[in-house]
């Protein structure tokens, strides 16, 4: 058996080594002999590999954030634009109402004194017609409601961005998987909304799962973007029809299962065995680095003790299945 030991060089420097014990018979005497192999270079290469993996994962995360930035800006710009339009409409409406109110006060005052004149009623009617009072009464509540909905939409998106960008932690923490999925879906909305409808089938009875939140969010994001790209290969820009992305959660025994399914092209049989290989991609240049699934597998399998697999059928679509242990 090979055992790792801390050995000492002649100069007193310690170094890691494995020792393979052997014994043989020499002139009737049993001789014990060990083969010692210096592991310093191997450990150095392993440390360098780990550093590169961390840097690569961080680079991929930054790339994803950059990819989402334009979409998030668009998602925020749309509601803020109609909030601004409605605010300007309300300003103009208030100015129009401001011209009518003095006439109403004058009309009320003279009505109390029973001194109404045809000229005054005509002037009031003219101001009502000029301000289009009936239109304002109908549209002002709608403008206020639209503005409130816009504010709520921006608030949800900002909250989702905050949740998605959970600061990286070295130890696992209990997380509501459904909430993480909803936040990621919201943040990535601009990536899928043109080509797909989103169908969330989340089991609300799931218990919290111990995980690394930021890294798991990255896995979910990658699977959703991959699903959107696969659907876009079928429906184009989505102007004629859209596909469907279904994200579901469930509990199976002592594990939590997350499924991200699409109605895209499916994965060709010749590339299925290479899906998790680093730098392997079937996408054109600029649409993927080939690191997404490789890092997703590393996060799910190596860091969470889970599993990631897929089911696919050409022309029908693909389901990626992530399984995480509850304990």
XYZ file of C-alpha atoms in Angstrom:
327
model
C 0.000 0.000 0.000
C 1.209 3.472 -0.878
C 1.196 5.811 2.101
C 1.907 9.543 2.053
C 4.659 10.553 4.467
C 6.531 13.688 5.411
C 10.169 12.908 4.712
C 13.335 14.911 5.348
C 16.082 15.688 2.861
C 19.753 15.789 3.789
C 19.540 19.565 4.137
C 16.717 19.228 6.665
C 13.955 20.289 4.263
C 10.743 18.316 4.599
C 8.941 17.000 1.530
C 5.845 14.862 0.877
C 6.464 11.355 -0.392
C 4.700 8.049 -0.817
C 6.324 4.863 0.426
C 5.723 1.455 -1.081
C 6.974 -1.241 1.362
C 8.512 -4.380 -0.111
C 10.241 -7.424 1.338
C 12.395 -10.107 -0.216
C 14.473 -13.055 0.888
C 18.239 -12.769 0.663
C 20.328 -15.782 1.670
C 17.557 -16.939 3.956
C 17.163 -13.553 5.573
C 13.980 -11.489 5.087
C 14.946 -8.001 3.938
C 12.547 -5.072 4.264
C 12.853 -2.410 1.582
C 10.730 0.627 0.798
C 10.546 2.618 -2.412
C 10.096 6.321 -1.643
C 8.797 8.701 -4.327
C 9.103 12.475 -3.968
C 5.637 14.057 -4.389
C 6.741 17.697 -4.218
C 6.265 18.336 -7.930
C 2.954 16.525 -8.001
C 1.634 18.571 -5.075
C 2.866 21.775 -6.703
C 1.054 20.923 -9.927
C -2.098 20.051 -7.966
C -2.012 23.403 -6.163
C -1.542 25.196 -9.475
C -4.431 23.232 -10.950
C -6.689 24.214 -8.042
C -5.734 27.885 -8.398
C -6.413 27.765 -12.141
C -9.766 26.100 -11.536
C -10.758 28.837 -9.081
C -9.625 31.538 -11.526
C -11.455 29.848 -14.384
C -14.657 29.566 -12.376
C -14.384 33.228 -11.420
C -13.760 34.185 -15.049
C -16.824 32.232 -16.129
C -18.902 33.964 -13.467
C -17.660 37.372 -14.628
C -18.428 36.395 -18.217
C -21.964 35.411 -17.202
C -22.447 38.686 -15.342
C -21.215 40.581 -18.390
C -23.541 38.563 -20.599
C -26.482 39.366 -18.335
C -25.624 43.039 -17.812
C -27.189 44.290 -21.060
C -30.295 42.196 -20.484
C -30.679 43.402 -16.909
C -30.261 47.011 -18.066
C -33.014 46.422 -20.626
C -35.275 44.783 -18.029
C -34.870 47.780 -15.730
C -35.093 50.364 -18.523
C -38.514 49.208 -19.772
C -40.489 49.769 -16.535
C -38.553 52.925 -15.623
C -39.377 54.311 -19.068
C -43.125 53.937 -18.649
C -42.891 55.128 -15.040
C -41.321 58.314 -16.462
C -43.957 58.556 -19.216
C -46.752 58.152 -16.676
C -45.196 60.733 -14.351
C -45.110 63.267 -17.212
C -48.744 62.399 -18.077
C -49.793 62.907 -14.440
C -47.976 66.259 -14.381
C -49.853 67.459 -17.490
C -53.126 66.050 -16.142
C -52.698 67.909 -12.858
C -52.058 71.153 -14.743
C -55.289 70.608 -16.694
C -57.238 69.862 -13.533
C -55.709 72.948 -11.950
C -57.498 75.110 -14.510
C -60.853 73.496 -13.747
C -60.774 73.589 -9.927
C -60.983 77.410 -9.600
C -64.033 77.404 -11.883
C -65.638 74.685 -9.743
C -65.021 76.732 -6.592
C -66.537 79.809 -8.236
C -69.467 77.742 -9.487
C -70.090 76.297 -6.013
C -69.866 79.700 -4.351
C -72.375 81.311 -6.729
C -74.650 78.271 -6.518
C -74.854 78.743 -2.748
C -75.809 82.391 -3.300
C -78.175 81.416 -6.109
C -76.457 83.830 -8.490
C -75.450 81.415 -11.243
C -75.043 82.960 -14.676
C -75.147 81.280 -18.121
C -71.724 82.764 -18.825
C -70.156 80.957 -15.858
C -71.667 77.564 -16.651
C -70.541 77.949 -20.247
C -67.012 78.799 -19.082
C -66.922 75.744 -16.794
C -68.152 73.456 -19.579
C -65.482 74.874 -21.858
C -62.725 74.123 -19.325
C -64.069 70.569 -18.827
C -64.018 69.939 -22.568
C -60.563 71.516 -22.916
C -59.119 69.341 -20.151
C -60.959 66.237 -21.414
C -62.026 65.494 -17.850
C -63.710 62.191 -18.642
C -60.475 60.887 -20.207
C -58.373 62.069 -17.249
C -60.706 60.432 -14.729
C -60.333 57.125 -16.582
C -56.597 57.282 -17.323
C -55.088 58.746 -14.140
C -55.818 55.627 -12.017
C -54.365 53.417 -14.794
C -51.220 55.529 -14.973
C -50.790 55.288 -11.203
C -51.340 51.504 -11.275
C -48.872 51.057 -14.140
C -46.277 53.103 -12.288
C -46.713 51.045 -9.131
C -46.366 47.837 -11.168
C -43.213 49.224 -12.778
C -41.710 50.069 -9.405
C -42.596 46.589 -8.154
C -40.995 45.012 -11.226
C -37.762 46.952 -10.744
C -37.775 46.081 -7.034
C -38.173 42.362 -7.793
C -35.359 42.461 -10.318
C -32.986 44.310 -7.983
C -33.832 41.875 -5.177
C -33.248 38.932 -7.524
C -29.882 40.388 -8.558
C -28.940 40.709 -4.893
C -29.965 37.115 -4.175
C -28.268 35.788 -7.304
C -25.035 37.604 -6.479
C -24.850 35.947 -3.075
C -21.317 36.555 -1.791
C -19.126 33.504 -2.157
C -18.679 31.502 1.022
C -16.284 28.679 1.780
C -18.766 26.732 3.886
C -22.193 25.490 2.924
C -25.253 27.288 4.187
C -28.924 26.300 4.276
C -30.678 27.672 1.186
C -34.228 27.732 -0.173
C -33.615 26.111 -3.571
C -36.921 27.341 -4.979
C -36.086 30.944 -4.093
C -32.646 30.584 -5.705
C -34.254 29.290 -8.901
C -36.813 32.107 -8.985
C -34.085 34.721 -8.507
C -31.955 33.208 -11.273
C -34.937 32.986 -13.650
C -35.708 36.670 -13.008
C -32.112 37.787 -13.536
C -31.833 35.751 -16.755
C -35.252 36.792 -18.116
C -33.843 38.757 -21.017
C -31.945 35.623 -22.127
C -35.072 33.482 -22.553
C -38.172 35.705 -22.806
C -37.961 36.224 -26.578
C -37.722 32.528 -27.469
C -39.428 30.638 -24.633
C -42.152 30.590 -22.045
C -40.955 29.753 -18.539
C -42.851 27.068 -16.636
C -41.863 26.793 -12.963
C -43.042 23.621 -11.239
C -41.518 24.073 -7.785
C -42.285 21.857 -4.811
C -42.971 24.396 -2.052
C -42.623 21.767 0.670
C -38.891 21.263 0.096
C -36.663 21.729 3.145
C -33.588 24.003 3.010
C -30.554 22.461 1.318
C -26.987 22.908 2.545
C -25.015 24.252 -0.412
C -22.703 26.949 -1.737
C -25.358 29.470 -2.905
C -23.353 31.516 -5.415
C -21.935 28.465 -7.165
C -25.282 26.650 -7.289
C -26.932 29.787 -8.734
C -24.246 29.725 -11.421
C -25.132 26.131 -12.295
C -28.846 26.936 -12.613
C -28.082 30.038 -14.686
C -25.906 28.049 -17.071
C -28.578 25.376 -17.565
C -31.279 27.997 -18.248
C -29.119 29.871 -20.775
C -28.206 26.585 -22.493
C -31.921 25.722 -22.686
C -32.716 29.138 -24.212
C -29.961 28.678 -26.826
C -31.215 25.194 -27.705
C -34.747 26.535 -28.201
C -33.477 29.490 -30.255
C -31.886 26.978 -32.634
C -35.434 25.715 -33.299
C -37.639 28.838 -33.182
C -35.168 31.494 -34.333
C -35.991 34.877 -32.798
C -39.286 33.566 -31.407
C -41.449 35.932 -33.474
C -43.458 33.090 -35.030
C -43.629 30.762 -32.028
C -41.889 30.111 -28.739
C -40.601 27.021 -27.011
C -40.887 26.142 -23.332
C -38.335 25.926 -20.539
C -39.605 23.903 -17.589
C -37.769 24.123 -14.284
C -38.996 21.771 -11.573
C -37.946 20.731 -8.095
C -38.879 17.654 -6.103
C -37.733 15.515 -3.213
C -36.758 11.931 -3.896
C -35.837 10.149 -0.686
C -32.931 11.974 0.939
C -32.112 14.003 -2.178
C -33.412 17.127 -3.881
C -33.839 16.964 -7.639
C -33.741 19.993 -9.956
C -34.752 19.489 -13.593
C -34.236 22.050 -16.359
C -36.001 20.886 -19.527
C -36.279 22.537 -22.928
C -38.094 21.951 -26.193
C -34.921 22.550 -28.188
C -32.987 20.557 -30.726
C -31.790 17.761 -28.484
C -28.147 16.675 -28.162
C -26.634 14.678 -31.068
C -25.540 11.201 -30.023
C -21.986 11.714 -31.266
C -21.307 14.523 -28.755
C -23.209 13.231 -25.701
C -20.173 11.525 -24.184
C -18.186 14.789 -24.325
C -20.761 17.147 -22.785
C -18.816 17.684 -19.559
C -15.374 17.975 -21.128
C -13.653 21.329 -20.477
C -13.637 23.652 -23.508
C -15.887 21.342 -25.532
C -18.787 23.205 -27.131
C -21.088 22.798 -30.118
C -21.914 26.529 -30.165
C -20.463 29.023 -32.562
C -17.668 31.363 -31.504
C -18.821 34.009 -29.057
C -21.819 32.027 -27.826
C -20.125 29.749 -25.333
C -16.761 28.884 -23.827
C -17.332 25.168 -23.346
C -16.720 25.586 -19.615
C -20.300 25.881 -18.366
C -21.197 22.208 -18.046
C -17.684 21.199 -16.994
C -17.797 23.626 -14.082
C -21.434 22.746 -13.344
C -20.395 19.114 -12.961
C -17.472 20.101 -10.728
C -19.753 22.202 -8.504
C -22.514 19.597 -8.246
C -20.410 16.432 -7.985
C -17.151 17.490 -6.341
C -18.387 20.250 -4.051
C -21.877 19.024 -3.164
C -21.597 15.254 -3.462
C -24.480 15.290 -5.933
C -24.951 14.182 -9.510
C -25.778 15.807 -12.842
C -27.124 13.924 -15.829
C -29.275 14.550 -18.872
C -31.997 12.921 -20.950
C -32.297 14.008 -24.550
C -34.143 13.190 -27.741
C -33.329 14.705 -31.104
C -36.061 17.057 -32.269
C -37.831 16.926 -28.890
C -35.466 18.562 -26.407
C -33.258 17.928 -23.386
C -33.653 17.642 -19.620
C -30.704 18.243 -17.315
C -31.193 16.629 -13.926
C -29.295 17.870 -10.878
C -29.507 15.799 -7.714
C -28.279 17.170 -4.372
C -28.072 15.349 -1.028
C -30.171 16.812 1.781
C -27.585 15.936 4.425
